[in-house]
Short mmCIF file of N, CA and C in Angstrom, two decimals:
data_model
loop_
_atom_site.label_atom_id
_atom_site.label_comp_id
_atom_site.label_asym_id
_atom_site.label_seq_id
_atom_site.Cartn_x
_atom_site.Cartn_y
_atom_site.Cartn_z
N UNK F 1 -16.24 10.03 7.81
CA UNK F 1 -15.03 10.52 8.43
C UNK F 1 -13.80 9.77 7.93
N UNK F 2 -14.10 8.22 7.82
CA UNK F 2 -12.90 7.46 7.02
C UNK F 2 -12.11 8.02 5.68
N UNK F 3 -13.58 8.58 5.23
CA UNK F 3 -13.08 9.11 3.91
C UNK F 3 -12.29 9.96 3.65
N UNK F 4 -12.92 11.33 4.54
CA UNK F 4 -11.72 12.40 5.05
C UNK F 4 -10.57 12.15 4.60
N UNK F 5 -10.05 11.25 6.26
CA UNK F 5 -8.89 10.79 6.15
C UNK F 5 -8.29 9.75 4.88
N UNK F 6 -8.98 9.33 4.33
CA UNK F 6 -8.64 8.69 3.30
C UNK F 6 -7.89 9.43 2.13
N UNK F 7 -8.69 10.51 2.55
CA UNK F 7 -8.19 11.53 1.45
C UNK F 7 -6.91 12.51 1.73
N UNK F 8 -7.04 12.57 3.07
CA UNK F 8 -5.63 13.67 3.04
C UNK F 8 -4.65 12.76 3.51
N UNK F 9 -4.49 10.87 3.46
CA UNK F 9 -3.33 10.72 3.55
C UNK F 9 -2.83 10.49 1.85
N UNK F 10 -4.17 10.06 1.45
CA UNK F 10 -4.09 10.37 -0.23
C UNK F 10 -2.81 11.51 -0.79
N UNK F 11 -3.95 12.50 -0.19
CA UNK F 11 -3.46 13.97 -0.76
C UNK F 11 -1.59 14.42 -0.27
N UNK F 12 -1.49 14.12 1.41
CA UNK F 12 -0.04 13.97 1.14
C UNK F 12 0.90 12.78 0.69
N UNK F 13 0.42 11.62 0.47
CA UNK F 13 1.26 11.16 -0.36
C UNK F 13 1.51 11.53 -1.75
N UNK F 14 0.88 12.14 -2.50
CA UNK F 14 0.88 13.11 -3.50
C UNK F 14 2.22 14.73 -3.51
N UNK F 15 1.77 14.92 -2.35
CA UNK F 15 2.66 15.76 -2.33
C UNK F 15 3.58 15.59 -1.92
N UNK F 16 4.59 14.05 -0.99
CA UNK F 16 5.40 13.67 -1.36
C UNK F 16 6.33 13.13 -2.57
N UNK F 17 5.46 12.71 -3.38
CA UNK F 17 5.94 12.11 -4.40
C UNK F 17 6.06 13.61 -5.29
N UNK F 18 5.52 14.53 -5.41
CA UNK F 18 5.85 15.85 -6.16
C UNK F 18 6.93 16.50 -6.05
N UNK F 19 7.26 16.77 -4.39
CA UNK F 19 7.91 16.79 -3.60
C UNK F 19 9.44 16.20 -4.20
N UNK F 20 9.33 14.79 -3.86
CA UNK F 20 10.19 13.63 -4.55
C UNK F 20 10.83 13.87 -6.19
N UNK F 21 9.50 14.14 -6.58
CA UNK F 21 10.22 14.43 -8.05
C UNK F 21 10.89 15.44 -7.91
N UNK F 22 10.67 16.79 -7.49
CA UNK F 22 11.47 17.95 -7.36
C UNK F 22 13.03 17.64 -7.05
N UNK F 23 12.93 17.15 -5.98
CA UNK F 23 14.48 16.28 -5.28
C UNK F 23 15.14 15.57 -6.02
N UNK F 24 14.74 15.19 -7.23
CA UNK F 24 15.68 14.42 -7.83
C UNK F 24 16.02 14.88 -8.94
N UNK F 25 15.54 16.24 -9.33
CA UNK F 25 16.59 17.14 -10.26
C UNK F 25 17.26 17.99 -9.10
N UNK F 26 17.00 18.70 -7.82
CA UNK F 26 17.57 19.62 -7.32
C UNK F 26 19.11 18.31 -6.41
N UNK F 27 18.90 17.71 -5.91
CA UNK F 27 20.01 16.62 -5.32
C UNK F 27 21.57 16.71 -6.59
N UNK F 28 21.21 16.11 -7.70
CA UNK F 28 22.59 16.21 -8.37
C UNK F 28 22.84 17.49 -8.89
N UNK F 29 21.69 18.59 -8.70
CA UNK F 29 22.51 19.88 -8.70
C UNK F 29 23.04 20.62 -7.89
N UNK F 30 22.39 19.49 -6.70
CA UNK F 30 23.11 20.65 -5.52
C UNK F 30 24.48 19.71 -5.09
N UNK F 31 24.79 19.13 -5.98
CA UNK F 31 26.23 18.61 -5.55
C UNK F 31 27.26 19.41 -6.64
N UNK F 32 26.84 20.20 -7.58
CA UNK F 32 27.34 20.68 -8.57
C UNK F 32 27.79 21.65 -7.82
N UNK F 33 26.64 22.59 -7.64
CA UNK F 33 26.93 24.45 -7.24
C UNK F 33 27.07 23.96 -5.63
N UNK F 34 27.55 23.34 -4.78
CA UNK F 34 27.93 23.65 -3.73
C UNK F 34 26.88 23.52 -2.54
N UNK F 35 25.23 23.02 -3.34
CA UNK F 35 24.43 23.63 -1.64
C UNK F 35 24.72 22.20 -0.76
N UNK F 36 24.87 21.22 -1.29
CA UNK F 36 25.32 20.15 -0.34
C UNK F 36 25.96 20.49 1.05
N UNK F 37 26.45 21.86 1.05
CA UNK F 37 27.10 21.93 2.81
C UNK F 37 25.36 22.77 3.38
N UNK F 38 24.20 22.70 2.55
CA UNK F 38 23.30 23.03 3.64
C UNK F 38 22.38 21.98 3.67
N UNK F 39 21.60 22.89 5.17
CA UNK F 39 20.97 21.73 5.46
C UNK F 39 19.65 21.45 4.65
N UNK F 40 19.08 22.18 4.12
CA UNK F 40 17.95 21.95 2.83
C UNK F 40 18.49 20.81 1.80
N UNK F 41 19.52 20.67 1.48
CA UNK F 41 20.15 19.53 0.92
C UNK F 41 20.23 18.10 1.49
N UNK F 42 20.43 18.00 2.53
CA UNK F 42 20.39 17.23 3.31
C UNK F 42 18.83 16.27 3.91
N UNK F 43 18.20 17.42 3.56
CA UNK F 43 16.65 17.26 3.88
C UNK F 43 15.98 16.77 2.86
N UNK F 44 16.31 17.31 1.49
CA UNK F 44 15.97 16.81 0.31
C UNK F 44 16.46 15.01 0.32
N UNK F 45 18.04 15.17 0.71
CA UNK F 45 18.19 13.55 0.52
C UNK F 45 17.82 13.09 1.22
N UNK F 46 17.13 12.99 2.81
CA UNK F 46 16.41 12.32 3.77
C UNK F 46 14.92 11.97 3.31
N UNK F 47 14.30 12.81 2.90
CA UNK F 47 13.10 12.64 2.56
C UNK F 47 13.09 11.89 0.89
N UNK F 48 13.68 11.96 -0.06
CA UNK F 48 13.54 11.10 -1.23
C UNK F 48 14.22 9.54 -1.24
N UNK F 49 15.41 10.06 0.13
CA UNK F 49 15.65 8.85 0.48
C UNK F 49 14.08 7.52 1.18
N UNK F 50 14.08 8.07 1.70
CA UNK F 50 12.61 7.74 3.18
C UNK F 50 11.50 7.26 2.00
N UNK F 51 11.39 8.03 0.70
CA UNK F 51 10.17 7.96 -0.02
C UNK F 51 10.42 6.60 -0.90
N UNK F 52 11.60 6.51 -1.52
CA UNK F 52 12.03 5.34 -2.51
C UNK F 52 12.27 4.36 -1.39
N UNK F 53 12.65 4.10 -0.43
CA UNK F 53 12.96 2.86 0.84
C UNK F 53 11.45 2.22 0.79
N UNK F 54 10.41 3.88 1.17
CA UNK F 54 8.76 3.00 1.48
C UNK F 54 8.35 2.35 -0.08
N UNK F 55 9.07 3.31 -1.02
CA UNK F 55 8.06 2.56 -2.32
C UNK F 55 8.38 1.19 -2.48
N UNK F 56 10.08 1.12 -2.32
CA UNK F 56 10.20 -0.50 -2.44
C UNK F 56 9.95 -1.30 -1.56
N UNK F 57 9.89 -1.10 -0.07
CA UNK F 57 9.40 -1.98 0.35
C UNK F 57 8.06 -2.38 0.16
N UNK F 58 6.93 -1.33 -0.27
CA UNK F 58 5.79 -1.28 -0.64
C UNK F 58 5.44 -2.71 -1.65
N UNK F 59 6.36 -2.41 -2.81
CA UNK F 59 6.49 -3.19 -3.84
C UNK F 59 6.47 -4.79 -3.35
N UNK F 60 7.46 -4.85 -2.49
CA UNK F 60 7.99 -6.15 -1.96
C UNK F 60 7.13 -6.45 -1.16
N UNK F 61 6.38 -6.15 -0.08
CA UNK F 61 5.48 -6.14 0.47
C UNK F 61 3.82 -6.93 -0.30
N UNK F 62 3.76 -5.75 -1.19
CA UNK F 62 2.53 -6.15 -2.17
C UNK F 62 2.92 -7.32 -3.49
N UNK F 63 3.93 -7.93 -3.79
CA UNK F 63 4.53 -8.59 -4.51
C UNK F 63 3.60 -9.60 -4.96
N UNK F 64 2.96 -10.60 -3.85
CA UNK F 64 2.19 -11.73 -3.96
C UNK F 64 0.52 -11.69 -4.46
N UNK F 65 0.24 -10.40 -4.51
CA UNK F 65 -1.14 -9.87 -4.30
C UNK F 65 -2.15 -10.41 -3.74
N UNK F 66 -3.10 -10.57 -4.00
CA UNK F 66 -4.25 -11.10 -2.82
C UNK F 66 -4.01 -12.37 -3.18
N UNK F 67 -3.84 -13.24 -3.62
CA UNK F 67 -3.86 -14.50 -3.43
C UNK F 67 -2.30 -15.22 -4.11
N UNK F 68 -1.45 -15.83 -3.36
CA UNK F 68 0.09 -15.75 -3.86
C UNK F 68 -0.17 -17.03 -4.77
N UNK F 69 -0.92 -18.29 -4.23
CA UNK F 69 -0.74 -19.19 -5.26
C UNK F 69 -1.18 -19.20 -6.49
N UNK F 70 -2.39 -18.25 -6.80
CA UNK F 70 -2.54 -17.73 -7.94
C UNK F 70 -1.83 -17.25 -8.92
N UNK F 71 -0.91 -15.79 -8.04
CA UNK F 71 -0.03 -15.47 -8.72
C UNK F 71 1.48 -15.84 -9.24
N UNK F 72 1.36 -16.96 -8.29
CA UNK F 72 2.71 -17.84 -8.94
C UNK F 72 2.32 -18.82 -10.13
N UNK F 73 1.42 -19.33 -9.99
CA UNK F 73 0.96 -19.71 -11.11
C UNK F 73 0.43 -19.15 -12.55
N UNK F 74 0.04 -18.32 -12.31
CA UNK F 74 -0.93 -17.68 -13.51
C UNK F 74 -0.02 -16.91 -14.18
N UNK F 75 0.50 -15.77 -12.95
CA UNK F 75 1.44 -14.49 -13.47
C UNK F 75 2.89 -15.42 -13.63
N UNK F 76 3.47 -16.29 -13.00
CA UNK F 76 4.87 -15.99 -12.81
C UNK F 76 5.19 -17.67 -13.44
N UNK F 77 4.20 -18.22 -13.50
CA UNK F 77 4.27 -19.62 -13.77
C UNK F 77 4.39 -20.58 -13.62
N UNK F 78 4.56 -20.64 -12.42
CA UNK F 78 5.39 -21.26 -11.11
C UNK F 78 4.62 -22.09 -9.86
N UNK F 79 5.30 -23.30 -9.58
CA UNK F 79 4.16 -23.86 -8.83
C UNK F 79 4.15 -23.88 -7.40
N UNK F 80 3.25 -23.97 -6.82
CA UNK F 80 2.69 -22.92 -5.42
C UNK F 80 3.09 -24.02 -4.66
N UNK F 81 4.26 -24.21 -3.77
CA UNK F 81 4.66 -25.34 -2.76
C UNK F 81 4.12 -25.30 -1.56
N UNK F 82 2.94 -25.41 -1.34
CA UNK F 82 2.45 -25.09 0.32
C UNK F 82 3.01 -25.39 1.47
N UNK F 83 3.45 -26.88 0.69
CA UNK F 83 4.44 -27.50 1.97
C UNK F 83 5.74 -26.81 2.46
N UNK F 84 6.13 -26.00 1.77
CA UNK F 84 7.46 -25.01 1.92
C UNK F 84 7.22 -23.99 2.46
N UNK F 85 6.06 -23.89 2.71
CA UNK F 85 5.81 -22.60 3.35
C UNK F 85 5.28 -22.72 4.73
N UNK F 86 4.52 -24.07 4.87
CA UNK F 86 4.23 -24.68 6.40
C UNK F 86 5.38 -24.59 7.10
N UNK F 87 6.88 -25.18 6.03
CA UNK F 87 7.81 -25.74 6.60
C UNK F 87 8.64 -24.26 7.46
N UNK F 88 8.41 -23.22 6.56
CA UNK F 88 9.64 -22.16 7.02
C UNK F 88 8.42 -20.94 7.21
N UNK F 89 7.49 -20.72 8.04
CA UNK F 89 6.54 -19.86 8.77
C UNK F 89 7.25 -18.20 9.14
N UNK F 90 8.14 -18.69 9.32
CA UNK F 90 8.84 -17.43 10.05
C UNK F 90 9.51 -16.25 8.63
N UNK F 91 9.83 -17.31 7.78
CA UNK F 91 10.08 -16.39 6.73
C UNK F 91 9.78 -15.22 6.10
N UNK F 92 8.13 -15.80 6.04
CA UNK F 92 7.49 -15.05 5.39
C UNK F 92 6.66 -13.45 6.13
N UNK F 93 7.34 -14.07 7.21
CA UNK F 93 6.45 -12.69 8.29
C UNK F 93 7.48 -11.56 8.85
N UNK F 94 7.90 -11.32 8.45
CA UNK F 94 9.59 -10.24 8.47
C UNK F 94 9.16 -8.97 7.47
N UNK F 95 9.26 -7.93 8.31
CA UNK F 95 9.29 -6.33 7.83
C UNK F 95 10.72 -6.23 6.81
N UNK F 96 11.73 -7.28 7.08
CA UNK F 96 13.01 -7.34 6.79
C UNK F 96 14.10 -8.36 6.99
N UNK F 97 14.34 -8.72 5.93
CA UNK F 97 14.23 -8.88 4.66
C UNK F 97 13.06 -9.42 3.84
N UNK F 98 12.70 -8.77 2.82
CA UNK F 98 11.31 -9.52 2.59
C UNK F 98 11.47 -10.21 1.55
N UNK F 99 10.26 -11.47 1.64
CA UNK F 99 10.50 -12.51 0.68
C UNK F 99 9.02 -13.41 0.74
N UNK F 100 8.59 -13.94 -0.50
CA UNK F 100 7.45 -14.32 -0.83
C UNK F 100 7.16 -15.45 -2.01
N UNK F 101 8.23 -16.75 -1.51
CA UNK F 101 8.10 -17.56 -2.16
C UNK F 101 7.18 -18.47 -2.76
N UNK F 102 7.31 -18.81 -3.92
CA UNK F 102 6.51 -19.72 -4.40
C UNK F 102 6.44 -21.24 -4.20
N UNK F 103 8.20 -21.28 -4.28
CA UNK F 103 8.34 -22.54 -3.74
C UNK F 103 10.27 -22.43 -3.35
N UNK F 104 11.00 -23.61 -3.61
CA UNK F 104 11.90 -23.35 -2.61
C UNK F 104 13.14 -22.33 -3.73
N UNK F 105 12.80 -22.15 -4.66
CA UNK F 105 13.14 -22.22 -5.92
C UNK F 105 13.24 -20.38 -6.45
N UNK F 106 11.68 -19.95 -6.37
CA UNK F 106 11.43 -18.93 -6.89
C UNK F 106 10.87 -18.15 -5.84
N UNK F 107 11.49 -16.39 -5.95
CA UNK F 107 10.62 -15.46 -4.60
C UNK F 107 9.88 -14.48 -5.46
N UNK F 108 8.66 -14.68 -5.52
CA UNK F 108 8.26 -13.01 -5.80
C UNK F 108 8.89 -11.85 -5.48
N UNK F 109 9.38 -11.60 -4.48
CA UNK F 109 9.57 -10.51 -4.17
C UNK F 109 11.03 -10.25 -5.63
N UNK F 110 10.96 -9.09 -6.37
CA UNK F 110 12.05 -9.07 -7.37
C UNK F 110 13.26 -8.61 -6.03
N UNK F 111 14.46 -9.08 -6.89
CA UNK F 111 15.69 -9.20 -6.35
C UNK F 111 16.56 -7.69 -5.93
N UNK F 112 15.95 -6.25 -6.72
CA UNK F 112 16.24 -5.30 -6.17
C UNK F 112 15.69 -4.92 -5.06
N UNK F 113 14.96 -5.43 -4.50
CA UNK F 113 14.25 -4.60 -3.36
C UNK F 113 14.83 -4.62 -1.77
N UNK F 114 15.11 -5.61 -1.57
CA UNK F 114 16.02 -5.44 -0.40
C UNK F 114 17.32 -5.07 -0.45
N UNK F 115 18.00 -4.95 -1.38
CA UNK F 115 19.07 -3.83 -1.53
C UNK F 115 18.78 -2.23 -1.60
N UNK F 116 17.81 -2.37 -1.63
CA UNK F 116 16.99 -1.12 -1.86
C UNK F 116 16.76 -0.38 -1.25
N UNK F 117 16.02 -1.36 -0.15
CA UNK F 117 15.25 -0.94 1.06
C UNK F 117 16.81 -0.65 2.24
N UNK F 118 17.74 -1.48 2.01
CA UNK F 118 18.91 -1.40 2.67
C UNK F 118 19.42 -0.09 2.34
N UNK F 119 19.72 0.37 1.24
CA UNK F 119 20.94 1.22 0.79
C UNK F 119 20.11 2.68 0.74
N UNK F 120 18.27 2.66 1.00
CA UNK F 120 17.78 4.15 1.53
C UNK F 120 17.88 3.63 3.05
N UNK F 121 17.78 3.12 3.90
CA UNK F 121 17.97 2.97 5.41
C UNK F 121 19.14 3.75 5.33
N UNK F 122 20.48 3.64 4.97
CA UNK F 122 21.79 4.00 5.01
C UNK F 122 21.75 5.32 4.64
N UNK F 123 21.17 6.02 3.54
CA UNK F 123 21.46 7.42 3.14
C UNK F 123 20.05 8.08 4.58
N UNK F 124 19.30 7.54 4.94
CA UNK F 124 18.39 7.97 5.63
C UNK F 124 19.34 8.63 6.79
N UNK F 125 19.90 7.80 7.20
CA UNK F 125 20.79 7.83 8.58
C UNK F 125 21.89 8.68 8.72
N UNK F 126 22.40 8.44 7.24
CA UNK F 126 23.56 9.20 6.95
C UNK F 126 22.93 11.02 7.18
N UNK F 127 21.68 11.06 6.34
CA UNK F 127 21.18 12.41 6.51
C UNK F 127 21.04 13.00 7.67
N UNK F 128 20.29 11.89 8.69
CA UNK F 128 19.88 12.42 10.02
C UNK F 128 21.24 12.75 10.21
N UNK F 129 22.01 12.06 10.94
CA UNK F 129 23.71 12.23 11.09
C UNK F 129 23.91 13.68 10.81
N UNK F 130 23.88 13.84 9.58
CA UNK F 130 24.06 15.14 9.60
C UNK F 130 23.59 16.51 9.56
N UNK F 131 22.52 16.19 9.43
CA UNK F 131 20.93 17.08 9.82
C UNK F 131 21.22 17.74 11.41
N UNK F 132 21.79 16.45 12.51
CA UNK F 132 22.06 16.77 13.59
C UNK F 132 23.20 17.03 14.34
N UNK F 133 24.36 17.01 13.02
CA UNK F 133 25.56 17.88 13.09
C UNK F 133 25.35 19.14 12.68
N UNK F 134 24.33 20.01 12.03
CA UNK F 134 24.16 21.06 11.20
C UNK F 134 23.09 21.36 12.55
N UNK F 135 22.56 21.06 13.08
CA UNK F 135 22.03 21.26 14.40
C UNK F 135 22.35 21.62 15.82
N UNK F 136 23.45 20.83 15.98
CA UNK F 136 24.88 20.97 17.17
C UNK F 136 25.43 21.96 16.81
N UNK F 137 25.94 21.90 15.27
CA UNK F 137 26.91 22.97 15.17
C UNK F 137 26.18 24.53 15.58
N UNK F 138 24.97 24.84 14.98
CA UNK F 138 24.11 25.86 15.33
C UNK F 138 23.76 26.43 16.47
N UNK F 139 23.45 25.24 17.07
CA UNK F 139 23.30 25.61 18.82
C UNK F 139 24.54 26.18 19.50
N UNK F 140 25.77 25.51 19.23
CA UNK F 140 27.09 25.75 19.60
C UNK F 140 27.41 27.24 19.13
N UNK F 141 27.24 27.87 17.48
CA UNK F 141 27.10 29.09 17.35
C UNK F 141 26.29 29.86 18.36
N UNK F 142 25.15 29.64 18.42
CA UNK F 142 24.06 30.54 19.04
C UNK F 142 24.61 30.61 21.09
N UNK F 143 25.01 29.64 21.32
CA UNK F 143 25.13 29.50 22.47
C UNK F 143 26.83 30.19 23.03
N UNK F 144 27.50 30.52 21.95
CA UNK F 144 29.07 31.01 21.82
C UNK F 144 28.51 32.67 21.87
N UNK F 145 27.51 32.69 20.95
CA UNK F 145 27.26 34.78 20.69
C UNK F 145 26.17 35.20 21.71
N UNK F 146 26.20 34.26 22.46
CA UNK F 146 25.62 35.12 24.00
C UNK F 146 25.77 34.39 25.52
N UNK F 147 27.08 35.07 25.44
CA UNK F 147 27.80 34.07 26.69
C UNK F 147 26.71 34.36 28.13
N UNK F 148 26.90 33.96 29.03
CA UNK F 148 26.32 34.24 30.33
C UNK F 148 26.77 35.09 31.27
N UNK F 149 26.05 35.93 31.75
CA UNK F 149 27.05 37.24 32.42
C UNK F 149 27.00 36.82 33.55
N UNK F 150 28.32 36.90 34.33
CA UNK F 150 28.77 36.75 35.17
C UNK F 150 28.81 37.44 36.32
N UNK F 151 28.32 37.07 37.49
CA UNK F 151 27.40 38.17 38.20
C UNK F 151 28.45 37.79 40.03
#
């Protein structure tokens, strides 16, 4: 049964990222021809937004791989300060900002990613924002072309 599910969160992350690719030729064309005042536009940038935020935090997240002093050493070259990491505990356990030092010096985590993860939070929001102005405004139509009869 694990597997199942293994597979169809597989399978839609797949079809996000297809998804994703689609969005990122249709986004700078729909700022060209005009569809930017709909809401399919809007949806496109919420969701490729949402998808590049998880990949980098993903990245940043998985940065250290299974064993960090290894990989500061081996991969990055760098020497594994344990004591720096006893010292500042709290650092390293944050959804946000993330960071995965080696020592006081060097972070695994590469330096785009929390700008990253920041600046899709912002278009995320920005979308909802207006996902749920294109929502209000609709209801406000629908609720204007059938007034209440007055009895």
């Amino acid at each position: 049964m694990q597997e199942a599910g293994l597979l169809a969160v597989m399978g839609l992350l797949v079809f996000w990222l297809l998804w994703s690719l689609v969005n990122l030729y249709r986004i700078p064309t729909g700022l060209r021809d005009g569809s930017w005042r709909r809401p399919l536009w809007w949806v496109r940038l919420w969701s490729l937004s949402l998808f590049v935020g998880f990949a980098a935090w993903l990245r940043g997240v998985l940065s250290g791989g299974l064993d960090v002093g290894e990989t500061c050493a081996y991969t990055h070259h760098q020497t594994y300060d344990s004591a720096y990491l006893a010292a500042h505990p709290e650092e390293f356990n944050e959804l946000f900002p993330l960071s995965n030092k080696c020592n006081a010096h060097y972070d695994l985590v590469p330096a785009w990613v929390n700008p990253t993860i920041a600046s899709c939070v912002a278009f995320v929001l920005l979308a909802t924002a207006v996902l749920l102005w294109f929502g209000a405004a609709r209801l406000a139509r629908l609720i204007g072309e059938h007034p209440r009869s007055q009895a």
